Amino acid sequence: MSRTAKALVSPVLLRPARPEIVRETGGAYGGAVVEKPLSAVERLYNQGWLRKLVILAVLALIWEAYGRYLDNDLLFPTFSATVTAFARGVADGTLVMRAWGSIKVLLIGYGLGILLATLLTGIAISSRIGTDFLETMTSMFNPLPAIALLPLALIWFGLGNGSLIFVLVHSVTWAIALNTHSGFLSVSRTLKMVGRNYGLRGSRLITKILIPAAFPSILTGLKVGWAFAWRTLIAAELVFGVSSGSGGLGWFIFENKNMLDIPNVFAGLLTVILIGLCVENLIFQTIERHTLQRWGMQA
């Protein structure tokens, strides 16, 4: 090779190659851990029901400690005193009867609210004027507290369950309609076009495409409506109970407050909490498990 050719050759090409470094690995996967068994603590921690149970136990301990610190049952009874009053109310049937009376009225109002919300949402998705109507009605009545309608309910429906159902329907309808309509609007146009390409129109498009796609929002609306219904019912029963002597958990709480039996007041509140926990963890979570989680719409 001439001097000119050597000068043109890159020094990198003339550099000797580095020797390869070979390391012996143990096992077919290089010693890496493919699957590590969980410890007993980790397995327990992965149980959702156990985590929630621990949270409730901690809250109960805080409640008990604070009640013992105050040492005044008229101000804040201990958790043990509340549980004793709750057990006594369940044993003599008082709490069971009052709770069932409230639940019956609640289910009627909740069911009618769902039907009315379904009707309003169906009108809204069928035309632009229907959408404008629902948005206007929701803007008007959703901020209006249901308890503010109590005087009108007394005048229109008198004393009794009719007035309670009226305010319940008002508290439930707008939350469910608003969430359902928002869920329908969030469904992608591509998904709607796929349904139309398969010949789906009208109610079939709603049941086959829109409802499954919007179901997370619909379920959220049902949860919010249920919570609003409970709040409205207890507040309304406090007033209607005084007016007409009708029974319910709200009246049970008010009655025992007048008699300064504060442990029974807390027992009534505990009953409302327990019913809410049962509905959330037994009904709504079962619905989620058989729909959202199965469809891959929730982790």
PDB file of C-alpha atoms in Angstrom, residues 226 230 274-285:
ATOM      1  CA  TRP A 226     -78.485   7.197  45.924  1.00  0.00           C
ATOM      2  CA  TRP A 230     -80.462   9.245  51.609  1.00  0.00           C
ATOM      3  CA  LEU A 274     -74.146   0.740  57.732  1.00  0.00           C
ATOM      4  CA  ILE A 275     -76.894   0.713  55.107  1.00  0.00           C
ATOM      5  CA  GLY A 276     -74.762   2.969  52.910  1.00  0.00           C
ATOM      6  CA  LEU A 277     -71.750   0.662  53.280  1.00  0.00           C
ATOM      7  CA  CYS A 278     -73.837  -2.403  52.439  1.00  0.00           C
ATOM      8  CA  VAL A 279     -75.342  -0.805  49.340  1.00  0.00           C
ATOM      9  CA  GLU A 280     -71.948   0.416  48.103  1.00  0.00           C
ATOM     10  CA  ASN A 281     -70.000  -2.789  48.735  1.00  0.00           C
ATOM     11  CA  LEU A 282     -72.671  -5.404  48.007  1.00  0.00           C
ATOM     12  CA  ILE A 283     -74.775  -3.860  45.250  1.00  0.00           C
ATOM     13  CA  PHE A 284     -72.775  -1.245  43.371  1.00  0.00           C
ATOM     14  CA  GLN A 285     -69.483  -3.139  43.531  1.00  0.00           C
TER      15      GLN A 285
END
